[in-house]
Coordinates of C-alpha atoms and ligand atoms in Angstrom, one line a residue:
M1 CA 177.0 35.1 141.9
T2 CA 174.9 38.2 142.3
K3 CA 173.3 39.3 139.0
R4 CA 174.3 42.9 138.9
I5 CA 173.6 45.6 136.3
L6 CA 175.6 48.7 135.7
S7 CA 175.0 51.4 133.1
G8 CA 175.6 55.1 132.6
M9 CA 175.1 58.1 130.4
Q10 CA 177.2 61.1 129.8
P11 CA 176.2 64.5 131.1
T12 CA 176.9 66.1 127.8
N13 CA 173.8 68.1 126.6
Q14 CA 170.3 66.9 127.2
L15 CA 169.2 63.3 127.0
H16 CA 167.3 62.5 123.8
L17 CA 164.8 60.0 122.6
G18 CA 167.6 57.6 121.5
N19 CA 169.0 57.5 125.0
Y20 CA 165.6 56.9 126.4
L21 CA 164.3 54.3 123.9
G22 CA 167.7 52.6 123.6
A23 CA 168.7 52.4 127.2
L24 CA 166.8 54.3 130.0
R25 CA 163.4 52.7 129.6
N26 CA 165.2 49.3 129.7
W27 CA 167.0 50.2 132.9
V28 CA 163.6 50.9 134.5
K29 CA 162.2 47.6 133.3
L30 CA 165.2 45.7 134.6
Q31 CA 165.1 47.5 137.9
D32 CA 161.4 46.9 138.4
A33 CA 161.7 43.2 137.4
G34 CA 163.8 42.8 140.5
D35 CA 166.1 40.0 139.3
Y36 CA 169.2 42.2 139.5
E37 CA 171.0 44.6 141.7
T38 CA 171.0 47.8 139.6
L39 CA 173.5 50.5 139.6
F40 CA 173.1 53.6 137.4
C41 CA 175.7 56.3 137.2
V42 CA 176.1 59.7 135.5
V43 CA 179.5 59.3 133.8
D44 CA 180.9 62.7 134.4
L45 CA 184.5 61.6 134.0
H46 CA 183.6 60.5 130.5
A47 CA 182.0 63.8 129.7
I48 CA 185.3 65.7 130.2
T49 CA 187.0 63.8 127.4
V50 CA 185.6 66.5 125.0
P51 CA 185.7 70.2 125.5
Y52 CA 183.2 71.1 128.3
D53 CA 182.2 74.0 130.5
A54 CA 183.5 73.4 134.1
A55 CA 181.0 75.9 135.4
K56 CA 178.1 73.7 134.2
L57 CA 179.4 70.2 134.8
A58 CA 177.9 69.7 138.3
Q59 CA 174.5 71.0 137.2
S60 CA 174.5 68.8 134.1
T61 CA 175.2 65.8 136.4
R62 CA 172.2 66.7 138.5
E63 CA 170.1 67.1 135.3
I64 CA 170.9 63.6 134.1
A65 CA 170.3 62.2 137.5
A66 CA 166.9 64.0 137.5
A67 CA 166.2 62.5 134.1
Y68 CA 166.9 59.0 135.3
I69 CA 164.6 59.4 138.3
A70 CA 161.9 61.1 136.2
A71 CA 162.0 58.1 133.8
G72 CA 161.5 55.7 136.6
V73 CA 164.8 54.9 138.2
D74 CA 164.1 54.7 141.9
P75 CA 167.0 56.0 144.0
H76 CA 166.1 53.6 146.8
K77 CA 165.8 50.5 144.7
S78 CA 168.7 51.3 142.5
I79 CA 172.1 52.7 143.3
L80 CA 172.2 56.1 141.6
F81 CA 175.4 58.1 141.7
A82 CA 178.0 60.3 139.9
Q83 CA 181.0 58.3 138.6
S84 CA 183.5 60.9 139.9
A85 CA 182.2 60.3 143.5
V86 CA 183.6 56.8 143.4
P87 CA 187.4 57.1 143.1
A88 CA 187.9 53.3 142.4
H89 CA 186.6 53.8 138.8
S90 CA 189.7 55.9 138.0
Q91 CA 192.0 53.6 140.0
L92 CA 190.9 50.5 138.3
M93 CA 191.1 52.2 134.9
W94 CA 194.9 52.7 135.3
L95 CA 195.4 49.1 136.2
L96 CA 193.3 47.9 133.3
A97 CA 195.1 50.3 130.9
T98 CA 198.3 48.3 131.5
M99 CA 196.6 45.2 130.0
T100 CA 194.8 46.8 127.1
Q101 CA 196.5 46.7 123.7
I102 CA 196.5 49.9 121.7
G103 CA 195.7 47.9 118.6
K104 CA 192.3 47.2 120.1
L105 CA 191.7 50.9 121.0
N106 CA 192.6 51.8 117.4
R107 CA 189.6 49.9 116.2
M108 CA 187.0 51.6 118.4
T109 CA 184.6 53.3 116.0
Q110 CA 183.3 55.8 118.6
F111 CA 186.8 57.2 119.0
K112 CA 187.2 57.5 115.3
D113 CA 183.8 59.3 115.0
K114 CA 184.5 61.7 117.9
A115 CA 188.2 62.4 117.1
G116 CA 187.3 63.1 113.5
K117 CA 190.0 63.8 111.0
N118 CA 192.3 65.4 113.5
S119 CA 192.9 62.4 115.6
E120 CA 196.5 63.3 116.3
K121 CA 195.2 66.2 118.4
A122 CA 192.6 64.2 120.3
G123 CA 193.2 63.8 124.0
L124 CA 194.5 60.6 125.6
G125 CA 191.3 60.6 127.7
L126 CA 189.1 60.3 124.6
Y127 CA 191.3 57.5 123.3
S128 CA 191.4 55.6 126.5
Y129 CA 187.7 56.2 127.2
P130 CA 186.7 52.5 126.6
V131 CA 189.1 51.4 129.3
L132 CA 187.4 53.7 131.8
M133 CA 184.1 52.3 130.6
A134 CA 185.4 48.8 131.3
A135 CA 186.5 49.9 134.8
D136 CA 183.0 51.4 135.4
I137 CA 181.5 48.0 134.8
L138 CA 184.2 45.7 136.3
I139 CA 184.7 47.7 139.6
Y140 CA 181.3 46.3 140.6
K141 CA 181.8 42.9 138.9
A142 CA 178.6 43.8 137.0
T143 CA 177.3 40.9 135.0
H144 CA 174.8 42.7 132.7
V145 CA 175.0 46.1 130.9
P146 CA 171.9 47.5 129.3
V147 CA 173.0 49.9 126.5
G148 CA 172.0 50.9 122.9
D149 CA 173.6 49.2 119.9
D150 CA 176.4 51.7 119.6
Q151 CA 178.0 50.5 122.8
R152 CA 178.4 46.9 121.9
Q153 CA 182.0 47.3 120.7
H154 CA 183.0 48.8 124.0
L155 CA 181.4 45.9 125.8
E156 CA 183.3 43.5 123.7
L157 CA 186.6 45.2 124.7
A158 CA 185.6 45.0 128.4
R159 CA 185.1 41.3 127.9
E160 CA 188.5 41.0 126.4
I161 CA 190.1 42.9 129.2
V162 CA 188.4 40.5 131.6
G163 CA 189.9 37.6 129.7
T164 CA 193.4 39.1 130.0
F165 CA 193.1 40.0 133.7
N166 CA 191.7 36.6 134.7
H167 CA 194.4 34.8 132.8
R168 CA 197.2 36.8 134.3
Y169 CA 196.1 37.4 137.9
G170 CA 193.1 35.5 139.2
Q171 CA 191.1 32.8 137.7
D172 CA 187.6 34.1 137.1
Y173 CA 188.0 37.1 139.3
F174 CA 185.9 39.3 137.0
P175 CA 182.7 38.0 135.3
E176 CA 182.5 38.7 131.6
P177 CA 179.8 41.4 131.4
E178 CA 177.1 40.8 128.8
S179 CA 175.4 43.6 127.0
V180 CA 171.6 43.8 127.2
V181 CA 170.4 45.4 124.0
L182 CA 166.7 45.9 123.2
E183 CA 165.5 44.7 119.9
E184 CA 163.3 47.8 119.3
G185 CA 164.8 51.2 119.9
A186 CA 168.4 50.0 120.2
R187 CA 169.3 52.3 117.3
I188 CA 167.2 55.5 116.9
M189 CA 168.4 57.5 114.0
S190 CA 168.7 61.3 113.4
L191 CA 165.5 63.0 112.3
R192 CA 167.4 64.5 109.4
D193 CA 169.4 61.6 108.1
G194 CA 168.3 58.0 108.6
T195 CA 171.8 56.6 108.3
Q196 CA 173.2 58.6 111.3
K197 CA 172.3 57.7 114.9
M198 CA 170.5 60.3 116.9
S199 CA 173.2 61.9 119.0
K200 CA 173.8 64.5 121.7
S201 CA 176.7 65.9 119.9
A202 CA 175.1 66.4 116.5
E203 CA 175.3 70.1 115.7
S204 CA 171.7 70.7 114.8
D205 CA 169.1 70.3 117.6
M206 CA 166.6 69.5 114.8
T207 CA 168.2 66.0 114.4
R208 CA 167.0 64.9 117.9
I209 CA 164.0 65.1 120.3
N210 CA 165.3 65.9 123.8
L211 CA 163.5 64.6 126.8
T212 CA 162.9 68.2 127.9
D213 CA 161.5 69.6 124.6
D214 CA 158.1 71.2 124.9
A215 CA 155.1 70.1 122.9
D216 CA 155.5 72.8 120.2
T217 CA 159.2 72.0 119.7
I218 CA 158.5 68.2 119.4
A219 CA 155.7 68.9 116.9
K220 CA 158.0 71.1 114.9
K221 CA 160.9 68.7 114.9
V222 CA 158.6 65.8 113.8
R223 CA 156.9 68.0 111.1
K224 CA 160.3 68.9 109.7
A225 CA 161.8 65.4 110.0
K226 CA 163.1 64.1 106.6
T227 CA 160.7 61.6 105.0
D228 CA 159.7 60.6 101.5
P229 CA 156.5 61.1 99.5
E230 CA 155.5 57.4 99.4
P231 CA 152.6 56.1 101.5
L232 CA 153.3 53.7 104.3
P233 CA 153.3 50.0 103.3
E234 CA 151.4 47.2 104.9
I235 CA 154.5 45.3 106.1
F236 CA 157.2 46.9 108.3
A237 CA 160.0 45.0 106.6
D238 CA 159.1 46.9 103.4
L239 CA 160.5 50.0 105.0
D240 CA 164.1 48.6 104.9
A241 CA 165.1 50.7 102.0
R242 CA 163.6 53.9 103.4
P243 CA 165.7 54.6 106.5
E244 CA 164.0 57.9 107.6
A245 CA 160.6 56.4 107.3
K246 CA 161.6 53.3 109.1
N247 CA 163.1 55.4 111.9
L248 CA 159.9 57.4 112.5
V249 CA 157.8 54.2 112.5
T250 CA 160.2 52.6 114.9
I251 CA 159.9 55.5 117.3
Y252 CA 156.1 55.3 117.1
A253 CA 156.2 51.6 117.7
T254 CA 158.6 51.7 120.7
L255 CA 156.7 54.6 122.3
T256 CA 153.4 52.7 122.0
D257 CA 154.8 49.3 122.8
K258 CA 153.6 47.9 119.5
T259 CA 155.4 46.0 116.8
G260 CA 156.3 47.6 113.5
D261 CA 153.6 45.5 111.8
E262 CA 151.0 46.5 114.2
V263 CA 151.8 50.2 113.5
M264 CA 151.6 49.4 109.7
A265 CA 148.2 47.9 110.2
E266 CA 147.0 51.3 111.6
F267 CA 148.7 53.4 109.0
A268 CA 149.1 51.4 105.7
G269 CA 148.3 53.5 102.7
K270 CA 148.5 56.8 104.6
T271 CA 151.2 59.4 103.9
F272 CA 153.5 61.1 106.3
S273 CA 151.3 64.2 106.4
E274 CA 148.9 62.0 108.4
F275 CA 151.4 59.9 110.3
K276 CA 153.6 62.8 111.6
P277 CA 150.9 64.5 113.7
A278 CA 150.0 61.1 115.3
L279 CA 153.7 60.5 116.1
A280 CA 154.1 64.0 117.5
D281 CA 151.1 63.3 119.8
V282 CA 152.5 60.1 121.0
A283 CA 155.9 61.6 121.7
V284 CA 154.4 64.6 123.6
N285 CA 152.1 62.4 125.7
H286 CA 155.0 60.2 126.6
L287 CA 157.6 62.8 127.3
A288 CA 155.5 65.6 128.9
P289 CA 155.2 63.8 132.3
I290 CA 158.9 62.9 132.3
S291 CA 160.0 66.5 131.7
A292 CA 157.5 67.9 134.2
R293 CA 158.9 65.5 136.9
M294 CA 162.5 66.4 135.9
N295 CA 161.7 70.1 136.5
E296 CA 160.2 69.3 139.9
L297 CA 163.3 67.3 140.9
L298 CA 165.6 70.1 139.7
D299 CA 163.7 72.6 141.8
D300 CA 164.9 70.7 144.9
T301 CA 168.6 70.5 144.5
A302 CA 169.1 69.5 148.1
Q303 CA 167.0 66.4 147.7
L304 CA 168.7 65.5 144.4
D305 CA 172.1 65.9 146.0
A306 CA 171.0 63.7 148.9
Y307 CA 170.0 60.9 146.5
L308 CA 173.4 61.2 144.8
K309 CA 175.2 61.2 148.1
L310 CA 173.4 58.1 149.3
G311 CA 174.1 56.4 145.9
A312 CA 177.8 57.3 146.1
E313 CA 178.1 55.8 149.6
R314 CA 176.4 52.5 148.5
A315 CA 178.6 52.4 145.3
N316 CA 181.8 53.0 147.2
A317 CA 180.8 50.2 149.7
I318 CA 180.9 47.8 146.8
A319 CA 183.8 49.3 144.8
E320 CA 186.4 49.8 147.6
P321 CA 186.8 46.1 148.7
H322 CA 187.1 45.2 145.0
I323 CA 189.9 47.6 144.3
K324 CA 191.7 46.3 147.3
E325 CA 191.3 42.7 146.1
V326 CA 192.5 43.6 142.6
M327 CA 195.6 45.3 144.0
D328 CA 196.3 42.3 146.1
L329 CA 196.0 40.0 143.1
M330 CA 198.4 42.3 141.2
G331 CA 200.9 42.0 144.0
F332 CA 201.1 45.6 145.3
W333 CA 202.7 46.5 148.6
K334 CA 200.3 47.1 151.5
A335 CA 200.8 47.9 155.1
Ligands
TYM1 P1 176.0 57.9 125.9 O1 175.9 58.9 127.0 O2 176.4 58.3 124.5 O3 174.5 57.2 125.7 C1 173.8 56.7 126.8 C2 173.0 55.5 126.4 O4 172.1 55.8 125.3 C3 172.3 54.9 124.2 N1 172.1 55.6 122.9 C4 171.3 55.2 122.0 N2 170.4 54.2 121.9 C5 169.6 54.1 120.8 N3 169.7 55.0 119.8 C6 170.5 56.1 119.8 N4 170.6 56.9 118.8 C7 171.4 56.2 121.0 N5 172.3 57.1 121.3 C8 172.8 56.7 122.5 C9 173.8 54.4 124.3 O5 174.0 53.2 123.7 C10 173.9 54.3 125.8 O6 173.4 53.1 126.3 N6 180.0 55.1 126.7 C11 178.6 55.3 127.2 C12 178.5 55.7 128.6 C13 179.2 54.8 129.6 C14 178.7 53.5 130.0 C15 179.6 53.0 130.9 C16 177.6 52.7 129.6 C17 180.3 55.0 130.3 N7 180.6 54.0 131.1 C18 179.4 51.8 131.6 C19 177.4 51.5 130.2 C20 178.4 51.0 131.2 C21 178.1 56.5 126.3 O7 178.8 57.3 125.8 O8 176.8 56.6 126.4

């Protein structure tokens, strides 16, 4: 069977360092390794599960596509597209919804986080979001899904849905998709609270570094990041009880492709007043070319749209025969 990768990100706000270190840079590695067919989508249908601005949605989708390309996704090697441009995602979602138990959806932590205290008022879209995510993956019969740690639970649900479908309708029709989670960077935390993940939806922009932040903004956010007065230890594991410190060292290590212990060898005994400027430098050097390339791409909307159109054609060419097969297996009338 073809080894096929599918992943996606929501066009809600800017992408941040967590998205980049937890997922995007891994997508590029996997694409370049050449062992998989790679599909990367901008999941715009997911973005409308929370209040959003219709006037900005299309441009946000282009911005995320530009970020993918700027970070190294090659629109010729990979299939790069907007989720809403492939109708089979939504079609399959309905079919899969009929075989997803609500008891399982009730356990999804992302829904609980996003719906907050007022879950009775949350939309059905937000609640059924993991079923659409399963459809995103299964419509391509993807075998591997590179994501950050926070998406593991959704992947597990997708695997359970596969089990139910295959059992009821067609032996081994869908492969069970495996999550591909990086060891380093899978969980980048907020700059203000080392127990919360860095997130697009956190209210304060000071909690995250966006891919498009300029050098001064990055330096300011790093300077103001929460830390403690202790010097850095010799061994990375000694940071386990200091979540904010551990997070900053993790960011430094992933950006420089070093292990935590290698970073400690450089900085042991130093305080954060010395470490933070070094971290800001590394982040700026890494992100500046990405945001410059993003801006170039966004200046040429026609070219960006052409990439997305090409990607949608290629994605539809895989998805359409699959939705027909699924409907056949499920016994629908056809002419
Ligand atoms: P989204 O848009 O919230 O995040 C995109 C990717 O970034 C990862 N990520 C992080 N990694 C490390 N540290 C963090 N603080 C951090 N925050 C986010 C996420 O794990 C994700 O890989 N449900 C998905 C989008 C989606 C999807 C799919 C993904 C929809 N359909 C099909 C894969 C396959 C989401 O909300 O990602």
